mmCIF file of C-alpha atoms in Angstrom:
data_model
loop_
_atom_site.group_PDB
_atom_site.id
_atom_site.type_symbol
_atom_site.label_atom_id
_atom_site.label_comp_id
_atom_site.label_asym_id
_atom_site.label_seq_id
_atom_site.Cartn_x
_atom_site.Cartn_y
_atom_site.Cartn_z
ATOM 1 C CA UNK A 1 87.152 110.123 94.861
ATOM 2 C CA UNK A 2 87.569 106.170 93.239
ATOM 3 C CA UNK A 3 89.764 106.956 89.629
ATOM 4 C CA UNK A 4 91.626 109.972 91.280
ATOM 5 C CA UNK A 5 93.734 111.806 89.090
ATOM 6 C CA UNK A 6 97.090 111.003 89.357
ATOM 7 C CA UNK A 7 99.722 113.705 88.250
ATOM 8 C CA UNK A 8 102.054 111.235 86.053
ATOM 9 C CA UNK A 9 105.077 113.085 86.759
ATOM 10 C CA UNK A 10 104.693 113.407 90.634
ATOM 11 C CA UNK A 11 103.972 110.137 90.935
ATOM 12 C CA UNK A 12 106.990 108.929 89.177
ATOM 13 C CA UNK A 13 108.842 111.583 91.090
ATOM 14 C CA UNK A 14 107.637 110.232 94.130
ATOM 15 C CA UNK A 15 108.218 107.215 93.377
ATOM 16 C CA UNK A 16 112.371 107.007 93.596
ATOM 17 C CA UNK A 17 112.723 109.087 95.418
ATOM 18 C CA UNK A 18 110.802 106.602 98.103
ATOM 19 C CA UNK A 19 112.578 103.903 96.467
ATOM 20 C CA UNK A 20 115.860 106.081 96.931
ATOM 21 C CA UNK A 21 115.368 106.088 100.768
ATOM 22 C CA UNK A 22 113.795 102.826 101.900
ATOM 23 C CA UNK A 23 117.147 101.320 99.185
ATOM 24 C CA UNK A 24 118.955 103.719 101.520
ATOM 25 C CA UNK A 25 118.241 102.203 104.880
ATOM 26 C CA UNK A 26 118.160 99.003 103.697
ATOM 27 C CA UNK A 27 121.153 98.507 101.964
ATOM 28 C CA UNK A 28 123.331 100.598 104.222
ATOM 29 C CA UNK A 29 123.325 97.415 106.126
ATOM 30 C CA UNK A 30 123.405 95.234 103.768
ATOM 31 C CA UNK A 31 125.058 94.042 100.083
ATOM 32 C CA UNK A 32 122.293 92.211 99.090
ATOM 33 C CA UNK A 33 118.556 91.425 99.467
ATOM 34 C CA UNK A 34 116.830 88.053 99.452
ATOM 35 C CA UNK A 35 113.615 86.989 98.689
ATOM 36 C CA UNK A 36 113.108 87.120 103.036
ATOM 37 C CA UNK A 37 113.627 90.414 103.139
ATOM 38 C CA UNK A 38 111.740 92.230 99.918
ATOM 39 C CA UNK A 39 108.443 90.740 101.652
ATOM 40 C CA UNK A 40 109.159 93.023 105.042
ATOM 41 C CA UNK A 41 111.243 95.995 103.016
ATOM 42 C CA UNK A 42 108.303 98.777 102.395
ATOM 43 C CA UNK A 43 105.147 99.132 105.584
ATOM 44 C CA UNK A 44 103.484 98.979 102.480
ATOM 45 C CA UNK A 45 102.803 95.299 101.812
ATOM 46 C CA UNK A 46 101.452 95.582 97.892
ATOM 47 C CA UNK A 47 104.757 97.547 97.134
ATOM 48 C CA UNK A 48 106.901 93.585 98.436
ATOM 49 C CA UNK A 49 104.207 92.433 96.491
ATOM 50 C CA UNK A 50 104.704 93.481 93.439
ATOM 51 C CA UNK A 51 108.451 93.466 93.494
ATOM 52 C CA UNK A 52 108.328 89.875 93.657
ATOM 53 C CA UNK A 53 106.248 90.163 90.820
ATOM 54 C CA UNK A 54 108.616 91.961 88.643
ATOM 55 C CA UNK A 55 110.504 89.610 89.276
ATOM 56 C CA UNK A 56 108.961 86.610 88.429
ATOM 57 C CA UNK A 57 107.287 88.115 85.312
ATOM 58 C CA UNK A 58 111.265 89.064 84.375
ATOM 59 C CA UNK A 59 111.708 85.331 84.838
ATOM 60 C CA UNK A 60 109.760 84.107 83.109
ATOM 61 C CA UNK A 61 111.593 86.243 79.825
ATOM 62 C CA UNK A 62 114.786 83.903 81.307
ATOM 63 C CA UNK A 63 112.992 80.472 81.215
ATOM 64 C CA UNK A 64 112.321 81.161 77.538
ATOM 65 C CA UNK A 65 116.649 81.651 76.505
ATOM 66 C CA UNK A 66 117.016 77.938 78.582
ATOM 67 C CA UNK A 67 115.337 76.655 74.997
ATOM 68 C CA UNK A 68 116.494 76.179 71.765
ATOM 69 C CA UNK A 69 115.213 74.047 69.063
ATOM 70 C CA UNK A 70 118.193 71.325 69.214
ATOM 71 C CA UNK A 71 117.186 69.985 72.262
ATOM 72 C CA UNK A 72 113.709 67.852 73.408
ATOM 73 C CA UNK A 73 112.376 70.043 76.682
ATOM 74 C CA UNK A 74 109.689 67.902 76.234
ATOM 75 C CA UNK A 75 111.755 65.073 77.831
ATOM 76 C CA UNK A 76 110.620 63.941 81.301
ATOM 77 C CA UNK A 77 114.454 63.782 82.803
ATOM 78 C CA UNK A 78 115.615 67.344 80.912
ATOM 79 C CA UNK A 79 112.076 68.878 82.017
ATOM 80 C CA UNK A 80 112.372 66.978 85.576
ATOM 81 C CA UNK A 81 116.120 69.126 85.446
ATOM 82 C CA UNK A 82 114.394 72.275 84.630
ATOM 83 C CA UNK A 83 112.481 72.238 87.528
ATOM 84 C CA UNK A 84 114.650 71.332 90.098
ATOM 85 C CA UNK A 85 116.339 74.098 88.623
ATOM 86 C CA UNK A 86 113.926 76.512 88.431
ATOM 87 C CA UNK A 87 112.785 75.741 92.045
ATOM 88 C CA UNK A 88 116.707 76.515 93.532
ATOM 89 C CA UNK A 89 116.862 79.863 92.465
ATOM 90 C CA UNK A 90 113.925 81.049 93.308
ATOM 91 C CA UNK A 91 114.757 79.813 97.039
ATOM 92 C CA UNK A 92 118.680 81.445 96.766
ATOM 93 C CA UNK A 93 117.563 84.896 95.037
ATOM 94 C CA UNK A 94 120.148 87.598 95.970
ATOM 95 C CA UNK A 95 119.956 90.729 94.400
ATOM 96 C CA UNK A 96 122.369 94.219 94.272
ATOM 97 C CA UNK A 97 121.120 97.405 95.184
ATOM 98 C CA UNK A 98 122.211 98.923 92.127
ATOM 99 C CA UNK A 99 119.528 95.987 90.229
ATOM 100 C CA UNK A 100 116.648 96.566 92.781
ATOM 101 C CA UNK A 101 115.991 99.674 92.398
ATOM 102 C CA UNK A 102 114.605 99.621 89.331
ATOM 103 C CA UNK A 103 112.651 96.751 90.087
ATOM 104 C CA UNK A 104 111.018 98.297 93.183
ATOM 105 C CA UNK A 105 110.793 101.933 92.077
ATOM 106 C CA UNK A 106 107.953 100.493 89.274
ATOM 107 C CA UNK A 107 106.453 98.529 92.369
ATOM 108 C CA UNK A 108 106.441 101.378 94.013
ATOM 109 C CA UNK A 109 104.737 103.777 90.983
ATOM 110 C CA UNK A 110 101.682 99.953 90.455
ATOM 111 C CA UNK A 111 100.972 100.302 94.094
ATOM 112 C CA UNK A 112 100.240 104.066 93.492
ATOM 113 C CA UNK A 113 98.882 103.100 90.372
ATOM 114 C CA UNK A 114 96.228 100.789 91.871
ATOM 115 C CA UNK A 115 95.251 102.091 95.068
ATOM 116 C CA UNK A 116 94.425 105.854 94.062
ATOM 117 C CA UNK A 117 92.736 104.196 89.939
ATOM 118 C CA UNK A 118 92.195 100.350 90.079
ATOM 119 C CA UNK A 119 89.878 100.597 87.861
ATOM 120 C CA UNK A 120 92.405 102.420 85.374
ATOM 121 C CA UNK A 121 95.167 100.299 86.732
ATOM 122 C CA UNK A 122 93.450 96.963 85.973
ATOM 123 C CA UNK A 123 91.550 98.243 82.179
ATOM 124 C CA UNK A 124 95.246 98.983 81.647
ATOM 125 C CA UNK A 125 96.689 95.552 82.296
ATOM 126 C CA UNK A 126 94.145 93.781 80.757
ATOM 127 C CA UNK A 127 94.436 96.276 77.872
ATOM 128 C CA UNK A 128 97.922 95.049 77.343
ATOM 129 C CA UNK A 129 97.269 91.943 77.595
ATOM 130 C CA UNK A 130 97.103 89.837 74.285
ATOM 131 C CA UNK A 131 94.596 86.621 76.771
ATOM 132 C CA UNK A 132 92.157 85.666 75.297
ATOM 133 C CA UNK A 133 90.555 84.548 78.640
ATOM 134 C CA UNK A 134 90.952 87.953 80.244
ATOM 135 C CA UNK A 135 89.847 86.691 83.808
ATOM 136 C CA UNK A 136 92.859 83.709 84.213
ATOM 137 C CA UNK A 137 95.063 85.763 83.113
ATOM 138 C CA UNK A 138 93.942 88.608 85.990
ATOM 139 C CA UNK A 139 93.662 84.882 88.345
ATOM 140 C CA UNK A 140 97.240 84.206 87.233
ATOM 141 C CA UNK A 141 97.799 87.122 89.089
ATOM 142 C CA UNK A 142 96.048 87.069 92.334
ATOM 143 C CA UNK A 143 98.645 85.495 94.492
ATOM 144 C CA UNK A 144 100.566 89.071 93.624
ATOM 145 C CA UNK A 145 97.356 91.603 94.544
ATOM 146 C CA UNK A 146 96.894 92.662 98.360
ATOM 147 C CA UNK A 147 95.230 95.582 97.755
ATOM 148 C CA UNK A 148 91.572 95.937 96.779
ATOM 149 C CA UNK A 149 91.650 92.887 97.238
ATOM 150 C CA UNK A 150 87.726 92.607 96.866
ATOM 151 C CA UNK A 151 87.399 95.036 94.360
ATOM 152 C CA UNK A 152 89.808 91.971 92.431
ATOM 153 C CA UNK A 153 88.120 89.187 93.992
ATOM 154 C CA UNK A 154 84.690 90.351 91.929
ATOM 155 C CA UNK A 155 85.901 90.862 89.446
ATOM 156 C CA UNK A 156 87.519 87.499 88.438
ATOM 157 C CA UNK A 157 83.564 86.578 88.907
ATOM 158 C CA UNK A 158 82.321 89.526 86.718
ATOM 159 C CA UNK A 159 84.923 88.607 83.979
ATOM 160 C CA UNK A 160 83.392 84.762 83.750
ATOM 161 C CA UNK A 161 80.807 86.408 82.806
ATOM 162 C CA UNK A 162 80.880 87.165 79.045
ATOM 163 C CA UNK A 163 80.436 90.708 79.303
ATOM 164 C CA UNK A 164 83.044 93.987 78.029
ATOM 165 C CA UNK A 165 86.238 93.909 80.008
ATOM 166 C CA UNK A 166 86.044 97.476 80.099
ATOM 167 C CA UNK A 167 82.289 97.502 81.527
ATOM 168 C CA UNK A 168 83.448 94.851 83.982
ATOM 169 C CA UNK A 169 85.886 96.573 85.444
ATOM 170 C CA UNK A 170 83.484 99.326 85.548
ATOM 171 C CA UNK A 171 80.883 98.069 87.070
ATOM 172 C CA UNK A 172 82.744 95.935 89.734
ATOM 173 C CA UNK A 173 84.344 99.060 90.767
ATOM 174 C CA UNK A 174 81.086 100.922 91.156
ATOM 175 C CA UNK A 175 79.643 98.104 93.630
ATOM 176 C CA UNK A 176 83.085 98.156 95.392
ATOM 177 C CA UNK A 177 82.726 99.739 99.239
ATOM 178 C CA UNK A 178 85.926 99.697 100.000
ATOM 179 C CA UNK A 179 88.120 102.162 98.033
ATOM 180 C CA UNK A 180 87.815 105.391 101.569
ATOM 181 C CA UNK A 181 89.195 102.769 104.141
ATOM 182 C CA UNK A 182 92.059 101.256 102.048
ATOM 183 C CA UNK A 183 93.396 104.772 100.427
ATOM 184 C CA UNK A 184 93.208 105.963 104.566
ATOM 185 C CA UNK A 185 95.632 103.158 105.466
ATOM 186 C CA UNK A 186 98.234 102.417 102.452
ATOM 187 C CA UNK A 187 98.154 106.641 102.279
ATOM 188 C CA UNK A 188 99.331 106.592 105.823
ATOM 189 C CA UNK A 189 101.819 103.624 104.929
ATOM 190 C CA UNK A 190 103.932 105.706 103.010
ATOM 191 C CA UNK A 191 104.603 108.734 104.461
ATOM 192 C CA UNK A 192 106.111 106.757 107.693
ATOM 193 C CA UNK A 193 108.192 107.054 105.265
ATOM 194 C CA UNK A 194 107.706 109.500 102.869
ATOM 195 C CA UNK A 195 104.780 112.844 102.227
ATOM 196 C CA UNK A 196 102.026 111.524 100.103
ATOM 197 C CA UNK A 197 101.957 114.626 97.453
ATOM 198 C CA UNK A 198 101.043 112.880 94.203
ATOM 199 C CA UNK A 199 96.813 114.124 93.031
ATOM 200 C CA UNK A 200 96.872 116.832 90.411
ATOM 201 C CA UNK A 201 94.812 119.171 92.497
ATOM 202 C CA UNK A 202 97.658 118.297 94.828
ATOM 203 C CA UNK A 203 100.972 118.730 92.878
ATOM 204 C CA UNK A 204 102.670 121.608 91.156
ATOM 205 C CA UNK A 205 104.722 120.448 88.300
ATOM 206 C CA UNK A 206 107.366 123.571 88.599
ATOM 207 C CA UNK A 207 107.601 122.566 92.365
ATOM 208 C CA UNK A 208 107.841 118.636 91.957
ATOM 209 C CA UNK A 209 110.993 117.364 94.502
ATOM 210 C CA UNK A 210 113.365 115.985 92.775
ATOM 211 C CA UNK A 211 114.656 112.479 94.397
ATOM 212 C CA UNK A 212 117.540 112.512 96.991
ATOM 213 C CA UNK A 213 120.018 110.845 95.114
ATOM 214 C CA UNK A 214 120.845 107.802 96.993
ATOM 215 C CA UNK A 215 124.294 107.316 97.715
ATOM 216 C CA UNK A 216 124.094 110.780 100.436
ATOM 217 C CA UNK A 217 120.438 109.621 102.085
ATOM 218 C CA UNK A 218 122.728 108.274 105.793
ATOM 219 C CA UNK A 219 118.820 107.933 107.804
ATOM 220 C CA UNK A 220 118.283 104.860 107.966
ATOM 221 C CA UNK A 221 114.326 105.178 108.853
ATOM 222 C CA UNK A 222 112.572 102.781 111.643
ATOM 223 C CA UNK A 223 109.785 100.985 109.976
ATOM 224 C CA UNK A 224 108.131 98.143 110.643
ATOM 225 C CA UNK A 225 108.204 94.997 109.371
ATOM 226 C CA UNK A 226 104.235 93.717 107.439
ATOM 227 C CA UNK A 227 103.393 89.566 108.628
ATOM 228 C CA UNK A 228 102.362 89.116 104.599
ATOM 229 C CA UNK A 229 99.665 86.343 105.229
ATOM 230 C CA UNK A 230 100.320 83.345 102.915
ATOM 231 C CA UNK A 231 98.504 83.223 99.495
ATOM 232 C CA UNK A 232 96.218 80.262 98.890
ATOM 233 C CA UNK A 233 98.864 77.180 97.245
ATOM 234 C CA UNK A 234 98.219 76.940 93.609
ATOM 235 C CA UNK A 235 96.751 73.936 92.532
ATOM 236 C CA UNK A 236 97.182 73.516 89.259
ATOM 237 C CA UNK A 237 98.334 70.660 87.851
ATOM 238 C CA UNK A 238 99.513 72.422 84.012
ATOM 239 C CA UNK A 239 102.643 71.552 83.120
ATOM 240 C CA UNK A 240 104.517 74.630 81.361
ATOM 241 C CA UNK A 241 107.875 75.203 83.205
ATOM 242 C CA UNK A 242 107.410 78.490 83.677
ATOM 243 C CA UNK A 243 104.624 77.823 86.614
ATOM 244 C CA UNK A 244 106.952 76.101 88.430
ATOM 245 C CA UNK A 245 108.522 78.989 89.448
ATOM 246 C CA UNK A 246 106.520 80.203 92.111
ATOM 247 C CA UNK A 247 108.949 82.467 95.259
ATOM 248 C CA UNK A 248 106.412 83.610 96.459
ATOM 249 C CA UNK A 249 104.452 80.226 97.876
ATOM 250 C CA UNK A 250 108.281 78.857 98.335
ATOM 251 C CA UNK A 251 109.103 82.846 100.013
ATOM 252 C CA UNK A 252 105.596 82.671 102.157
ATOM 253 C CA UNK A 253 105.984 79.847 103.914
ATOM 254 C CA UNK A 254 109.680 79.427 105.294
ATOM 255 C CA UNK A 255 108.645 83.483 106.875
ATOM 256 C CA UNK A 256 105.716 81.913 108.401
ATOM 257 C CA UNK A 257 107.927 79.106 110.247
ATOM 258 C CA UNK A 258 109.881 81.252 111.334
ATOM 259 C CA UNK A 259 107.553 83.333 112.478
ATOM 260 C CA UNK A 260 105.843 80.796 114.509
ATOM 261 C CA UNK A 261 109.212 79.699 115.721
ATOM 262 C CA UNK A 262 109.026 83.107 117.496
ATOM 263 C CA UNK A 263 105.693 83.027 118.986
ATOM 264 C CA UNK A 264 105.258 84.989 122.695
ATOM 265 C CA UNK A 265 103.278 82.287 124.233
ATOM 266 C CA UNK A 266 101.962 85.761 126.252
ATOM 267 C CA UNK A 267 98.201 86.374 123.532
ATOM 268 C CA UNK A 268 98.507 89.496 124.986
ATOM 269 C CA UNK A 269 101.793 90.485 124.976
ATOM 270 C CA UNK A 270 101.716 89.276 120.889
ATOM 271 C CA UNK A 271 98.703 92.094 120.303
ATOM 272 C CA UNK A 272 99.970 95.045 122.356
ATOM 273 C CA UNK A 273 101.635 96.197 118.561
ATOM 274 C CA UNK A 274 98.476 95.866 116.873
ATOM 275 C CA UNK A 275 96.876 98.016 119.474
ATOM 276 C CA UNK A 276 99.194 100.689 119.354
ATOM 277 C CA UNK A 277 99.175 100.805 115.315
ATOM 278 C CA UNK A 278 95.227 100.982 114.449
ATOM 279 C CA UNK A 279 95.077 103.085 117.398
ATOM 280 C CA UNK A 280 97.989 105.234 115.886
ATOM 281 C CA UNK A 281 96.317 104.619 112.406
ATOM 282 C CA UNK A 282 92.670 106.419 113.045
ATOM 283 C CA UNK A 283 94.253 109.624 114.724
ATOM 284 C CA UNK A 284 96.517 110.396 112.190
ATOM 285 C CA UNK A 285 93.454 109.683 109.637
ATOM 286 C CA UNK A 286 90.591 111.804 112.597
ATOM 287 C CA UNK A 287 93.704 114.639 111.189
ATOM 288 C CA UNK A 288 92.293 114.372 107.215
ATOM 289 C CA UNK A 289 89.479 116.649 106.482
ATOM 290 C CA UNK A 290 87.382 115.447 104.121
ATOM 291 C CA UNK A 291 83.730 113.481 104.441
ATOM 292 C CA UNK A 292 84.139 110.022 103.466
ATOM 293 C CA UNK A 293 87.266 111.248 106.714
ATOM 294 C CA UNK A 294 84.551 112.144 108.984
ATOM 295 C CA UNK A 295 82.756 109.656 108.703
ATOM 296 C CA UNK A 296 85.103 106.394 108.717
ATOM 297 C CA UNK A 297 86.151 108.025 112.523
ATOM 298 C CA UNK A 298 82.275 107.864 113.765
ATOM 299 C CA UNK A 299 81.437 105.561 115.705
ATOM 300 C CA UNK A 300 79.155 103.026 115.561
ATOM 301 C CA UNK A 301 75.515 102.465 118.096
ATOM 302 C CA UNK A 302 74.943 99.454 117.542
ATOM 303 C CA UNK A 303 78.171 97.269 116.142
ATOM 304 C CA UNK A 304 75.764 93.813 115.545
ATOM 305 C CA UNK A 305 73.846 95.679 112.756
ATOM 306 C CA UNK A 306 76.613 97.308 111.575
ATOM 307 C CA UNK A 307 78.866 94.577 110.472
ATOM 308 C CA UNK A 308 77.940 94.196 106.838
ATOM 309 C CA UNK A 309 76.944 91.297 104.762
ATOM 310 C CA UNK A 310 80.144 89.664 103.830
ATOM 311 C CA UNK A 311 81.724 91.359 107.088
ATOM 312 C CA UNK A 312 80.596 88.823 109.561
ATOM 313 C CA UNK A 313 80.220 85.839 106.241
ATOM 314 C CA UNK A 314 83.495 86.590 107.206
ATOM 315 C CA UNK A 315 84.128 86.496 110.873
ATOM 316 C CA UNK A 316 82.206 83.790 111.803
ATOM 317 C CA UNK A 317 83.214 81.207 109.440
ATOM 318 C CA UNK A 318 87.032 82.290 109.862
ATOM 319 C CA UNK A 319 87.409 83.378 113.696
ATOM 320 C CA UNK A 320 84.575 81.386 114.879
ATOM 321 C CA UNK A 321 85.329 78.489 113.376
ATOM 322 C CA UNK A 322 81.632 78.469 111.454
ATOM 323 C CA UNK A 323 80.433 78.186 115.042
ATOM 324 C CA UNK A 324 77.084 81.314 114.491
ATOM 325 C CA UNK A 325 76.596 81.763 118.736
ATOM 326 C CA UNK A 326 80.239 82.003 119.157
ATOM 327 C CA UNK A 327 80.672 84.551 116.896
ATOM 328 C CA UNK A 328 77.072 86.493 118.382
ATOM 329 C CA UNK A 329 77.790 85.642 122.267
ATOM 330 C CA UNK A 330 81.371 87.603 121.312
ATOM 331 C CA UNK A 331 79.928 90.640 119.997
ATOM 332 C CA UNK A 332 77.086 91.551 122.090
ATOM 333 C CA UNK A 333 79.968 90.992 124.853
ATOM 334 C CA UNK A 334 82.118 93.503 123.209
ATOM 335 C CA UNK A 335 79.892 95.381 122.718
ATOM 336 C CA UNK A 336 79.049 95.737 127.068
ATOM 337 C CA UNK A 337 82.899 96.717 126.965
ATOM 338 C CA UNK A 338 83.787 100.675 127.820
ATOM 339 C CA UNK A 339 86.801 100.664 125.841
ATOM 340 C CA UNK A 340 88.917 99.511 123.430
ATOM 341 C CA UNK A 341 91.919 97.950 124.621
ATOM 342 C CA UNK A 342 88.823 96.550 127.400
ATOM 343 C CA UNK A 343 87.130 94.863 124.010
ATOM 344 C CA UNK A 344 90.883 93.610 122.478
ATOM 345 C CA UNK A 345 91.674 91.581 125.913
ATOM 346 C CA UNK A 346 87.882 90.595 125.174
ATOM 347 C CA UNK A 347 88.839 88.851 122.399
ATOM 348 C CA UNK A 348 91.939 87.486 123.031
ATOM 349 C CA UNK A 349 91.055 85.658 126.404
ATOM 350 C CA UNK A 350 88.171 84.576 125.499
ATOM 351 C CA UNK A 351 88.189 83.691 121.491
ATOM 352 C CA UNK A 352 92.226 84.712 120.280
ATOM 353 C CA UNK A 353 93.024 81.656 122.558
ATOM 354 C CA UNK A 354 90.191 78.853 121.687
ATOM 355 C CA UNK A 355 89.825 79.150 117.347
ATOM 356 C CA UNK A 356 94.327 79.483 117.351
ATOM 357 C CA UNK A 357 93.166 83.163 115.378
ATOM 358 C CA UNK A 358 96.953 84.810 113.645
ATOM 359 C CA UNK A 359 96.377 88.962 114.924
ATOM 360 C CA UNK A 360 97.837 89.347 111.781
ATOM 361 C CA UNK A 361 95.838 87.907 109.323
ATOM 362 C CA UNK A 362 93.235 90.605 107.523
ATOM 363 C CA UNK A 363 89.918 89.032 108.724
ATOM 364 C CA UNK A 364 91.006 89.685 111.915
ATOM 365 C CA UNK A 365 92.194 93.259 111.704
ATOM 366 C CA UNK A 366 89.344 93.710 109.834
ATOM 367 C CA UNK A 367 87.376 93.200 113.076
ATOM 368 C CA UNK A 368 89.503 94.847 114.753
ATOM 369 C CA UNK A 369 88.892 97.821 112.865
ATOM 370 C CA UNK A 370 85.144 97.671 113.214
ATOM 371 C CA UNK A 371 85.754 97.601 116.736
ATOM 372 C CA UNK A 372 87.899 101.218 116.483
ATOM 373 C CA UNK A 373 85.215 102.607 115.255
ATOM 374 C CA UNK A 374 82.862 100.850 117.742
ATOM 375 C CA UNK A 375 84.340 103.281 120.592
ATOM 376 C CA UNK A 376 85.943 106.587 118.427
#
């Protein structure tokens, strides 16, 4: 299903309708939205980070307005003063409903394009860029990419080998194996708010739903706020003022601090919601009639044999502190559990505490996903 053909008109209409629901729910109780609130606004994490990317891009344009041929912007005092102003503003984001709506709509549209056709999305992004170093141009967006991340990382590596951009993207997309899983998961997240039918084979142009007016929407959405893992810090030593505005890093550092303060001392209680969400997610996937969905929900006869090399490397290093023997013992124990819930209980009691797992991390969720298939 790589490169699924999107109905562009349906995609735009859906983005407007989806955004209208999200905005109506949020602004019925708030006059403005802050950076922290943006991070957890939509159940689809990529939407939230694309909003921040749009905000960052807009802010880069604002930074240029500071510059003038009549002043020395290379002066240390001037440079430091601007950096202080920029960092202060980045921690005091506040956007009204009217100004936020176009940011959200564009973020939803870009997320849908990346979700269904990642190769087409990156081709468009890189072809529209004037940068000579395509790998570096793409790397500058790494903190905002949360969807099809394995493809993104592989693309960065391949772009560094000086091959043609289009051919490189096609090669990376061809090697990518996580497409169907991420597609199903994120479609389910979108549909918690609004049914998603935007492919050419799904939508007739004359049957497109019109977006609901914001002022007439009264339903407040009930949604779980997804936790967001802290992105890697930017170690760039560049002195460009544009690089100083990084709301993602500032916002997420504060968010993680707040989350840690509110963690329950009972680890089992902390993960009940994760288990419930995983079960709901895979029950929804069972209802799909595609061959990929059927294969996705089939039980694994042997857990360790169905964990690929990349997954094993990730689990051992990120979850078991590089201890291969501990990992092997844990997988053997899970293999002999009689249910998904009992296997999670085992991991929580014997390994999560021992290795200080963050159960909202991508690594833990990936492991739970593999184990879940073991008991289907």
